[in-house]
Amino acid sequence: MMKPFSLQTVLNHRKRLEDIAQHRYLEAKKTLSIIETKLDDASHALTLFIAESAQLQQEGIGITELIRHEERIAAQRQNIQAIKKNLAEKKQLVEKEQQNLLLRSKEHQILERLKETQNKAWHAYLNKQEAAMLDEIATTRHEPDLF
């Protein structure tokens, strides 16, 4: 029996794929965190714009100034919507990368177990061969010479 195919090369490749998947997952999470911060900042800015506009209206500002504030508020709301859309896309990306990482991790673990099983079977085969050789040596030594 020949020694079975060594899985170490495959395991090394799978480990690299797992490391790449982990890196991509962490990058996606980092990007998601940055976008969440941008959304919080934009929401806070919108609140400030609205409060400022309300205060200026109470103080009595000109119509052109009021229109400018309303346009700024509308632009900020559009910005928030764009950030929310981007955030939803990044959440999907994080989920996809997480699933990819889980898959790569499971594949690596399965191959690791397969390697262990293969090695145990190979060592059992070698032990059996060694025992057979020792038995043959023992019987050859104890046989009386027929000559």
CSV table of N, CA and C in Angstrom, one decimal:
chain,number,residue,atom,x,y,z
A,1,MET,N,0.9,-1.2,0.0
A,1,MET,CA,0.0,0.0,0.0
A,1,MET,C,0.9,1.2,0.0
A,2,MET,N,0.6,2.2,-0.9
A,2,MET,CA,1.3,3.4,-0.9
A,2,MET,C,0.8,4.4,0.1
A,3,LYS,N,1.7,5.2,0.6
A,3,LYS,CA,1.3,6.3,1.5
A,3,LYS,C,0.2,7.1,0.9
A,4,PRO,N,-0.9,7.4,1.6
A,4,PRO,CA,-1.9,8.2,1.0
A,4,PRO,C,-1.5,9.6,0.7
A,5,PHE,N,-2.2,10.3,-0.2
A,5,PHE,CA,-1.9,11.7,-0.6
A,5,PHE,C,-1.8,12.6,0.7
A,6,SER,N,-0.8,13.3,0.7
A,6,SER,CA,-0.6,14.3,1.9
A,6,SER,C,-1.5,15.5,1.7
A,7,LEU,N,-2.3,15.7,2.8
A,7,LEU,CA,-3.2,16.8,2.7
A,7,LEU,C,-2.6,18.1,3.2
A,8,GLN,N,-1.4,18.1,3.6
A,8,GLN,CA,-0.8,19.3,4.1
A,8,GLN,C,-0.8,20.5,3.2
A,9,THR,N,-0.5,20.3,1.9
A,9,THR,CA,-0.6,21.3,0.9
A,9,THR,C,-2.0,21.9,0.8
A,10,VAL,N,-3.0,21.0,0.7
A,10,VAL,CA,-4.4,21.4,0.7
A,10,VAL,C,-4.8,22.2,1.9
A,11,LEU,N,-4.3,21.7,3.1
A,11,LEU,CA,-4.6,22.4,4.3
A,11,LEU,C,-4.0,23.8,4.4
A,12,ASN,N,-2.8,23.9,3.9
A,12,ASN,CA,-2.1,25.2,3.9
A,12,ASN,C,-2.9,26.2,3.0
A,13,HIS,N,-3.4,25.7,1.8
A,13,HIS,CA,-4.1,26.5,0.9
A,13,HIS,C,-5.5,26.9,1.5
A,14,ARG,N,-6.1,25.9,2.2
A,14,ARG,CA,-7.4,26.3,2.8
A,14,ARG,C,-7.2,27.2,4.0
A,15,LYS,N,-6.1,27.1,4.7
A,15,LYS,CA,-5.8,28.1,5.8
A,15,LYS,C,-5.6,29.5,5.2
A,16,ARG,N,-4.9,29.6,4.1
A,16,ARG,CA,-4.7,30.9,3.4
A,16,ARG,C,-6.1,31.5,3.0
A,17,LEU,N,-7.0,30.6,2.5
A,17,LEU,CA,-8.3,31.1,2.1
A,17,LEU,C,-9.1,31.5,3.3
A,18,GLU,N,-8.9,30.8,4.4
A,18,GLU,CA,-9.6,31.2,5.6
A,18,GLU,C,-9.1,32.5,6.2
A,19,ASP,N,-7.8,32.7,6.1
A,19,ASP,CA,-7.2,34.0,6.5
A,19,ASP,C,-7.6,35.1,5.7
A,20,ILE,N,-7.7,34.9,4.4
A,20,ILE,CA,-8.2,36.0,3.5
A,20,ILE,C,-9.6,36.3,3.8
A,21,ALA,N,-10.5,35.3,4.0
A,21,ALA,CA,-11.9,35.5,4.3
A,21,ALA,C,-12.0,36.3,5.6
A,22,GLN,N,-11.2,35.9,6.6
A,22,GLN,CA,-11.2,36.6,7.9
A,22,GLN,C,-10.8,38.1,7.7
A,23,HIS,N,-9.8,38.3,6.9
A,23,HIS,CA,-9.4,39.7,6.6
A,23,HIS,C,-10.5,40.5,5.9
A,24,ARG,N,-11.1,39.9,4.9
A,24,ARG,CA,-12.2,40.6,4.2
A,24,ARG,C,-13.4,40.9,5.2
A,25,TYR,N,-13.7,39.9,6.0
A,25,TYR,CA,-14.8,40.1,7.0
A,25,TYR,C,-14.5,41.3,7.9
A,26,LEU,N,-13.3,41.3,8.4
A,26,LEU,CA,-12.9,42.4,9.4
A,26,LEU,C,-12.9,43.8,8.7
A,27,GLU,N,-12.4,43.8,7.4
A,27,GLU,CA,-12.5,45.0,6.6
A,27,GLU,C,-13.9,45.5,6.4
A,28,ALA,N,-14.8,44.5,6.1
A,28,ALA,CA,-16.2,44.9,5.9
A,28,ALA,C,-16.8,45.4,7.2
A,29,LYS,N,-16.5,44.8,8.3
A,29,LYS,CA,-17.0,45.3,9.6
A,29,LYS,C,-16.5,46.7,9.9
A,30,LYS,N,-15.2,46.9,9.6
A,30,LYS,CA,-14.6,48.2,9.8
A,30,LYS,C,-15.3,49.3,9.0
A,31,THR,N,-15.6,49.0,7.7
A,31,THR,CA,-16.3,49.9,6.8
A,31,THR,C,-17.7,50.2,7.3
A,32,LEU,N,-18.3,49.1,7.8
A,32,LEU,CA,-19.7,49.3,8.3
A,32,LEU,C,-19.7,50.2,9.5
A,33,SER,N,-18.7,50.1,10.4
A,33,SER,CA,-18.6,50.9,11.5
A,33,SER,C,-18.4,52.4,11.1
A,34,ILE,N,-17.6,52.6,10.1
A,34,ILE,CA,-17.3,54.0,9.6
A,34,ILE,C,-18.6,54.6,9.1
A,35,ILE,N,-19.4,53.8,8.3
A,35,ILE,CA,-20.6,54.3,7.7
A,35,ILE,C,-21.6,54.6,8.8
A,36,GLU,N,-21.7,53.7,9.9
A,36,GLU,CA,-22.6,54.0,11.0
A,36,GLU,C,-22.3,55.3,11.7
A,37,THR,N,-21.0,55.5,11.8
A,37,THR,CA,-20.5,56.8,12.4
A,37,THR,C,-20.9,58.0,11.6
A,38,LYS,N,-20.8,57.8,10.2
A,38,LYS,CA,-21.2,58.9,9.3
A,38,LYS,C,-22.7,59.2,9.4
A,39,LEU,N,-23.5,58.1,9.6
A,39,LEU,CA,-24.9,58.2,9.7
A,39,LEU,C,-25.3,59.0,11.0
A,40,ASP,N,-24.6,58.6,12.1
A,40,ASP,CA,-24.9,59.3,13.3
A,40,ASP,C,-24.5,60.8,13.2
A,41,ASP,N,-23.4,61.1,12.6
A,41,ASP,CA,-22.9,62.5,12.5
A,41,ASP,C,-23.9,63.2,11.6
A,42,ALA,N,-24.4,62.6,10.5
A,42,ALA,CA,-25.3,63.3,9.6
A,42,ALA,C,-26.7,63.5,10.3
A,43,SER,N,-27.1,62.6,11.1
A,43,SER,CA,-28.4,62.7,11.8
A,43,SER,C,-28.3,63.8,12.9
A,44,HIS,N,-27.1,63.9,13.5
A,44,HIS,CA,-26.9,64.9,14.5
A,44,HIS,C,-26.9,66.3,13.8
A,45,ALA,N,-26.2,66.4,12.7
A,45,ALA,CA,-26.1,67.6,11.9
A,45,ALA,C,-27.5,68.1,11.5
A,46,LEU,N,-28.4,67.1,11.0
A,46,LEU,CA,-29.7,67.4,10.6
A,46,LEU,C,-30.5,68.0,11.8
A,47,THR,N,-30.4,67.4,13.0
A,47,THR,CA,-31.0,67.9,14.2
A,47,THR,C,-30.6,69.3,14.5
A,48,LEU,N,-29.3,69.6,14.3
A,48,LEU,CA,-28.8,70.9,14.6
A,48,LEU,C,-29.4,71.9,13.5
A,49,PHE,N,-29.4,71.5,12.3
A,49,PHE,CA,-30.0,72.4,11.2
A,49,PHE,C,-31.4,72.7,11.5
A,50,ILE,N,-32.2,71.7,11.9
A,50,ILE,CA,-33.6,72.0,12.2
A,50,ILE,C,-33.8,72.9,13.4
A,51,ALA,N,-33.0,72.7,14.4
A,51,ALA,CA,-33.1,73.5,15.6
A,51,ALA,C,-32.7,74.9,15.3
A,52,GLU,N,-31.6,75.1,14.5
A,52,GLU,CA,-31.2,76.4,14.1
A,52,GLU,C,-32.2,77.1,13.2
A,53,SER,N,-32.8,76.4,12.3
A,53,SER,CA,-33.9,77.0,11.5
A,53,SER,C,-35.1,77.4,12.3
A,54,ALA,N,-35.5,76.6,13.3
A,54,ALA,CA,-36.6,77.0,14.1
A,54,ALA,C,-36.3,78.2,14.9
A,55,GLN,N,-35.0,78.3,15.4
A,55,GLN,CA,-34.6,79.4,16.2
A,55,GLN,C,-34.6,80.7,15.4
A,56,LEU,N,-34.1,80.6,14.2
A,56,LEU,CA,-34.1,81.8,13.3
A,56,LEU,C,-35.5,82.2,12.9
A,57,GLN,N,-36.4,81.2,12.7
A,57,GLN,CA,-37.8,81.6,12.4
A,57,GLN,C,-38.4,82.4,13.5
A,58,GLN,N,-38.1,82.0,14.7
A,58,GLN,CA,-38.7,82.7,15.9
A,58,GLN,C,-38.1,84.1,16.0
A,59,GLU,N,-36.8,84.2,15.6
A,59,GLU,CA,-36.2,85.6,15.6
A,59,GLU,C,-36.6,86.4,14.5
A,60,GLY,N,-37.2,85.8,13.5
A,60,GLY,CA,-37.7,86.6,12.3
A,60,GLY,C,-36.6,86.8,11.3
A,61,ILE,N,-36.4,85.9,10.4
A,61,ILE,CA,-35.4,86.0,9.4
A,61,ILE,C,-36.1,86.3,8.0
A,62,GLY,N,-35.3,86.7,7.1
A,62,GLY,CA,-35.8,86.9,5.7
A,62,GLY,C,-36.1,85.6,5.0
A,63,ILE,N,-37.0,85.8,4.0
A,63,ILE,CA,-37.5,84.6,3.3
A,63,ILE,C,-36.4,83.9,2.5
A,64,THR,N,-35.4,84.6,2.0
A,64,THR,CA,-34.3,84.0,1.3
A,64,THR,C,-33.4,83.2,2.2
A,65,GLU,N,-33.2,83.7,3.4
A,65,GLU,CA,-32.4,83.0,4.4
A,65,GLU,C,-33.2,81.7,4.9
A,66,LEU,N,-34.5,81.8,5.0
A,66,LEU,CA,-35.3,80.7,5.4
A,66,LEU,C,-35.3,79.6,4.3
A,67,ILE,N,-35.4,80.0,3.0
A,67,ILE,CA,-35.3,79.1,1.9
A,67,ILE,C,-34.0,78.4,1.9
A,68,ARG,N,-32.9,79.1,2.2
A,68,ARG,CA,-31.6,78.5,2.2
A,68,ARG,C,-31.4,77.5,3.3
A,69,HIS,N,-32.0,77.7,4.4
A,69,HIS,CA,-32.0,76.8,5.5
A,69,HIS,C,-32.8,75.5,5.2
A,70,GLU,N,-33.9,75.7,4.6
A,70,GLU,CA,-34.8,74.6,4.2
A,70,GLU,C,-34.1,73.7,3.1
A,71,GLU,N,-33.4,74.4,2.2
A,71,GLU,CA,-32.7,73.6,1.2
A,71,GLU,C,-31.5,72.8,1.9
A,72,ARG,N,-30.9,73.4,2.8
A,72,ARG,CA,-29.8,72.7,3.5
A,72,ARG,C,-30.4,71.5,4.3
A,73,ILE,N,-31.5,71.7,4.9
A,73,ILE,CA,-32.2,70.6,5.6
A,73,ILE,C,-32.5,69.5,4.6
A,74,ALA,N,-33.1,69.9,3.5
A,74,ALA,CA,-33.5,68.9,2.5
A,74,ALA,C,-32.3,68.1,2.0
A,75,ALA,N,-31.2,68.8,1.7
A,75,ALA,CA,-30.0,68.2,1.2
A,75,ALA,C,-29.4,67.2,2.3
A,76,GLN,N,-29.5,67.6,3.5
A,76,GLN,CA,-29.0,66.8,4.6
A,76,GLN,C,-29.9,65.5,4.7
A,77,ARG,N,-31.2,65.6,4.5
A,77,ARG,CA,-32.1,64.5,4.5
A,77,ARG,C,-31.7,63.5,3.4
A,78,GLN,N,-31.4,64.1,2.2
A,78,GLN,CA,-31.0,63.2,1.1
A,78,GLN,C,-29.7,62.5,1.4
A,79,ASN,N,-28.8,63.3,2.0
A,79,ASN,CA,-27.5,62.7,2.4
A,79,ASN,C,-27.7,61.5,3.3
A,80,ILE,N,-28.6,61.7,4.3
A,80,ILE,CA,-28.9,60.6,5.2
A,80,ILE,C,-29.5,59.4,4.5
A,81,GLN,N,-30.4,59.6,3.6
A,81,GLN,CA,-31.0,58.5,2.8
A,81,GLN,C,-29.9,57.8,2.1
A,82,ALA,N,-29.0,58.5,1.5
A,82,ALA,CA,-27.9,57.9,0.7
A,82,ALA,C,-27.0,57.0,1.7
A,83,ILE,N,-26.7,57.6,2.8
A,83,ILE,CA,-25.9,56.9,3.8
A,83,ILE,C,-26.6,55.6,4.3
A,84,LYS,N,-27.9,55.7,4.5
A,84,LYS,CA,-28.7,54.6,4.9
A,84,LYS,C,-28.7,53.5,3.9
A,85,LYS,N,-28.8,53.9,2.6
A,85,LYS,CA,-28.7,52.9,1.5
A,85,LYS,C,-27.4,52.2,1.5
A,86,ASN,N,-26.3,53.0,1.6
A,86,ASN,CA,-24.9,52.5,1.7
A,86,ASN,C,-24.8,51.6,2.9
A,87,LEU,N,-25.3,52.0,4.0
A,87,LEU,CA,-25.3,51.2,5.2
A,87,LEU,C,-25.9,49.8,5.0
A,88,ALA,N,-27.1,49.8,4.4
A,88,ALA,CA,-27.8,48.5,4.1
A,88,ALA,C,-26.9,47.6,3.2
A,89,GLU,N,-26.3,48.2,2.2
A,89,GLU,CA,-25.4,47.4,1.3
A,89,GLU,C,-24.3,46.8,2.1
A,90,LYS,N,-23.7,47.6,2.9
A,90,LYS,CA,-22.5,47.2,3.7
A,90,LYS,C,-22.9,46.1,4.7
A,91,LYS,N,-24.1,46.2,5.3
A,91,LYS,CA,-24.6,45.1,6.2
A,91,LYS,C,-24.7,43.8,5.4
A,92,GLN,N,-25.2,43.9,4.2
A,92,GLN,CA,-25.3,42.7,3.4
A,92,GLN,C,-23.9,42.1,3.1
A,93,LEU,N,-23.0,43.0,2.8
A,93,LEU,CA,-21.6,42.6,2.5
A,93,LEU,C,-21.0,41.9,3.7
A,94,VAL,N,-21.2,42.5,4.9
A,94,VAL,CA,-20.7,41.9,6.1
A,94,VAL,C,-21.3,40.5,6.4
A,95,GLU,N,-22.6,40.4,6.1
A,95,GLU,CA,-23.2,39.1,6.3
A,95,GLU,C,-22.7,38.1,5.3
A,96,LYS,N,-22.5,38.5,4.0
A,96,LYS,CA,-21.9,37.6,3.0
A,96,LYS,C,-20.5,37.2,3.4
A,97,GLU,N,-19.7,38.1,3.9
A,97,GLU,CA,-18.3,37.8,4.2
A,97,GLU,C,-18.2,36.9,5.5
A,98,GLN,N,-19.2,37.1,6.4
A,98,GLN,CA,-19.3,36.3,7.6
A,98,GLN,C,-19.6,34.8,7.2
A,99,GLN,N,-20.6,34.7,6.2
A,99,GLN,CA,-20.9,33.4,5.8
A,99,GLN,C,-19.7,32.7,5.1
A,100,ASN,N,-19.0,33.5,4.3
A,100,ASN,CA,-17.8,33.0,3.6
A,100,ASN,C,-16.8,32.5,4.6
A,101,LEU,N,-16.6,33.3,5.6
A,101,LEU,CA,-15.6,33.0,6.6
A,101,LEU,C,-16.0,31.7,7.3
A,102,LEU,N,-17.3,31.5,7.7
A,102,LEU,CA,-17.7,30.3,8.3
A,102,LEU,C,-17.5,29.1,7.4
A,103,LEU,N,-17.8,29.3,6.1
A,103,LEU,CA,-17.6,28.2,5.2
A,103,LEU,C,-16.1,27.8,5.1
A,104,ARG,N,-15.3,28.8,5.0
A,104,ARG,CA,-13.8,28.5,4.9
A,104,ARG,C,-13.3,27.8,6.2
A,105,SER,N,-13.8,28.3,7.3
A,105,SER,CA,-13.4,27.7,8.6
A,105,SER,C,-13.8,26.2,8.7
A,106,LYS,N,-15.1,26.0,8.3
A,106,LYS,CA,-15.6,24.6,8.3
A,106,LYS,C,-14.8,23.7,7.4
A,107,GLU,N,-14.5,24.2,6.2
A,107,GLU,CA,-13.8,23.4,5.2
A,107,GLU,C,-12.4,23.0,5.8
A,108,HIS,N,-11.8,24.0,6.4
A,108,HIS,CA,-10.4,23.8,7.0
A,108,HIS,C,-10.5,22.7,8.1
A,109,GLN,N,-11.5,22.8,9.0
A,109,GLN,CA,-11.7,21.9,10.1
A,109,GLN,C,-12.0,20.5,9.6
A,110,ILE,N,-12.8,20.4,8.5
A,110,ILE,CA,-13.1,19.1,8.0
A,110,ILE,C,-11.9,18.4,7.4
A,111,LEU,N,-11.1,19.2,6.6
A,111,LEU,CA,-9.8,18.7,6.1
A,111,LEU,C,-8.8,18.3,7.1
A,112,GLU,N,-8.8,19.1,8.2
A,112,GLU,CA,-7.9,18.7,9.3
A,112,GLU,C,-8.3,17.4,9.9
A,113,ARG,N,-9.6,17.2,10.1
A,113,ARG,CA,-10.1,15.9,10.7
A,113,ARG,C,-9.8,14.8,9.7
A,114,LEU,N,-10.0,15.0,8.4
A,114,LEU,CA,-9.7,14.0,7.4
A,114,LEU,C,-8.2,13.6,7.4
A,115,LYS,N,-7.3,14.6,7.6
A,115,LYS,CA,-5.9,14.4,7.7
A,115,LYS,C,-5.6,13.5,8.9
A,116,GLU,N,-6.2,13.8,10.0
A,116,GLU,CA,-5.9,13.0,11.2
A,116,GLU,C,-6.4,11.6,11.0
A,117,THR,N,-7.6,11.4,10.4
A,117,THR,CA,-8.1,10.1,10.2
A,117,THR,C,-7.2,9.3,9.2
A,118,GLN,N,-6.8,10.0,8.2
A,118,GLN,CA,-5.9,9.4,7.2
A,118,GLN,C,-4.5,9.0,7.9
A,119,ASN,N,-4.0,9.9,8.7
A,119,ASN,CA,-2.7,9.5,9.4
A,119,ASN,C,-2.9,8.4,10.3
A,120,LYS,N,-4.0,8.3,11.0
A,120,LYS,CA,-4.3,7.2,11.9
A,120,LYS,C,-4.3,5.9,11.2
A,121,ALA,N,-5.1,5.9,10.0
A,121,ALA,CA,-5.2,4.7,9.2
A,121,ALA,C,-3.8,4.3,8.7
A,122,TRP,N,-3.0,5.2,8.3
A,122,TRP,CA,-1.7,4.9,7.7
A,122,TRP,C,-0.8,4.3,8.8
A,123,HIS,N,-0.8,4.9,10.0
A,123,HIS,CA,0.0,4.4,11.1
A,123,HIS,C,-0.5,3.0,11.5
A,124,ALA,N,-1.8,2.8,11.5
A,124,ALA,CA,-2.3,1.4,11.8
A,124,ALA,C,-1.8,0.4,10.8
A,125,TYR,N,-1.8,0.8,9.5
A,125,TYR,CA,-1.3,-0.1,8.5
A,125,TYR,C,0.1,-0.4,8.7
A,126,LEU,N,0.9,0.7,9.0
A,126,LEU,CA,2.4,0.5,9.2
A,126,LEU,C,2.6,-0.5,10.5
A,127,ASN,N,1.8,-0.3,11.5
A,127,ASN,CA,1.9,-1.1,12.7
A,127,ASN,C,1.6,-2.6,12.4
A,128,LYS,N,0.6,-2.7,11.6
A,128,LYS,CA,0.2,-4.1,11.2
A,128,LYS,C,1.3,-4.7,10.3
A,129,GLN,N,1.9,-4.0,9.4
A,129,GLN,CA,3.0,-4.5,8.6
A,129,GLN,C,4.2,-4.9,9.5
A,130,GLU,N,4.5,-4.0,10.4
A,130,GLU,CA,5.6,-4.2,11.3
A,130,GLU,C,5.4,-5.5,12.2
A,131,ALA,N,4.1,-5.6,12.7
A,131,ALA,CA,3.8,-6.8,13.5
A,131,ALA,C,3.9,-8.1,12.6
A,132,ALA,N,3.5,-8.0,11.4
A,132,ALA,CA,3.6,-9.2,10.5
A,132,ALA,C,5.1,-9.5,10.3
A,133,MET,N,5.9,-8.5,10.1
A,133,MET,CA,7.3,-8.8,9.8
A,133,MET,C,8.0,-9.4,11.1
A,134,LEU,N,7.6,-8.8,12.3
A,134,LEU,CA,8.2,-9.4,13.5
A,134,LEU,C,7.7,-10.8,13.7
A,135,ASP,N,6.5,-11.1,13.4
A,135,ASP,CA,6.0,-12.5,13.5
A,135,ASP,C,6.8,-13.4,12.6
A,136,GLU,N,7.0,-12.9,11.4
A,136,GLU,CA,7.8,-13.7,10.4
A,136,GLU,C,9.2,-14.0,10.9
A,137,ILE,N,9.8,-12.9,11.5
A,137,ILE,CA,11.2,-13.1,12.0
A,137,ILE,C,11.2,-14.0,13.2
A,138,ALA,N,10.2,-13.9,14.1
A,138,ALA,CA,10.1,-14.8,15.2
A,138,ALA,C,9.9,-16.3,14.8
A,139,THR,N,9.1,-16.5,13.8
A,139,THR,CA,8.8,-17.9,13.4
A,139,THR,C,10.0,-18.4,12.7
A,140,THR,N,10.8,-17.6,11.9
A,140,THR,CA,12.0,-18.0,11.2
A,140,THR,C,13.1,-18.4,12.2
A,141,ARG,N,13.2,-17.7,13.3
A,141,ARG,CA,14.2,-18.0,14.3
A,141,ARG,C,13.9,-19.3,15.1
A,142,HIS,N,12.7,-19.5,15.3
A,142,HIS,CA,12.3,-20.7,16.1
A,142,HIS,C,12.1,-21.9,15.4
A,143,GLU,N,12.1,-21.9,14.1
A,143,GLU,CA,11.9,-23.1,13.3
A,143,GLU,C,13.2,-23.9,13.3
A,144,PRO,N,13.1,-25.2,13.5
A,144,PRO,CA,14.3,-26.0,13.5
A,144,PRO,C,14.9,-26.1,12.1
A,145,ASP,N,16.1,-26.1,12.0
A,145,ASP,CA,16.8,-26.2,10.7
A,145,ASP,C,16.4,-27.6,10.1
A,146,LEU,N,16.0,-27.5,8.9
A,146,LEU,CA,15.6,-28.8,8.2
A,146,LEU,C,16.8,-29.4,7.4
A,147,PHE,N,17.9,-28.8,7.4
A,147,PHE,CA,19.1,-29.4,6.7
A,147,PHE,C,19.8,-30.3,7.6
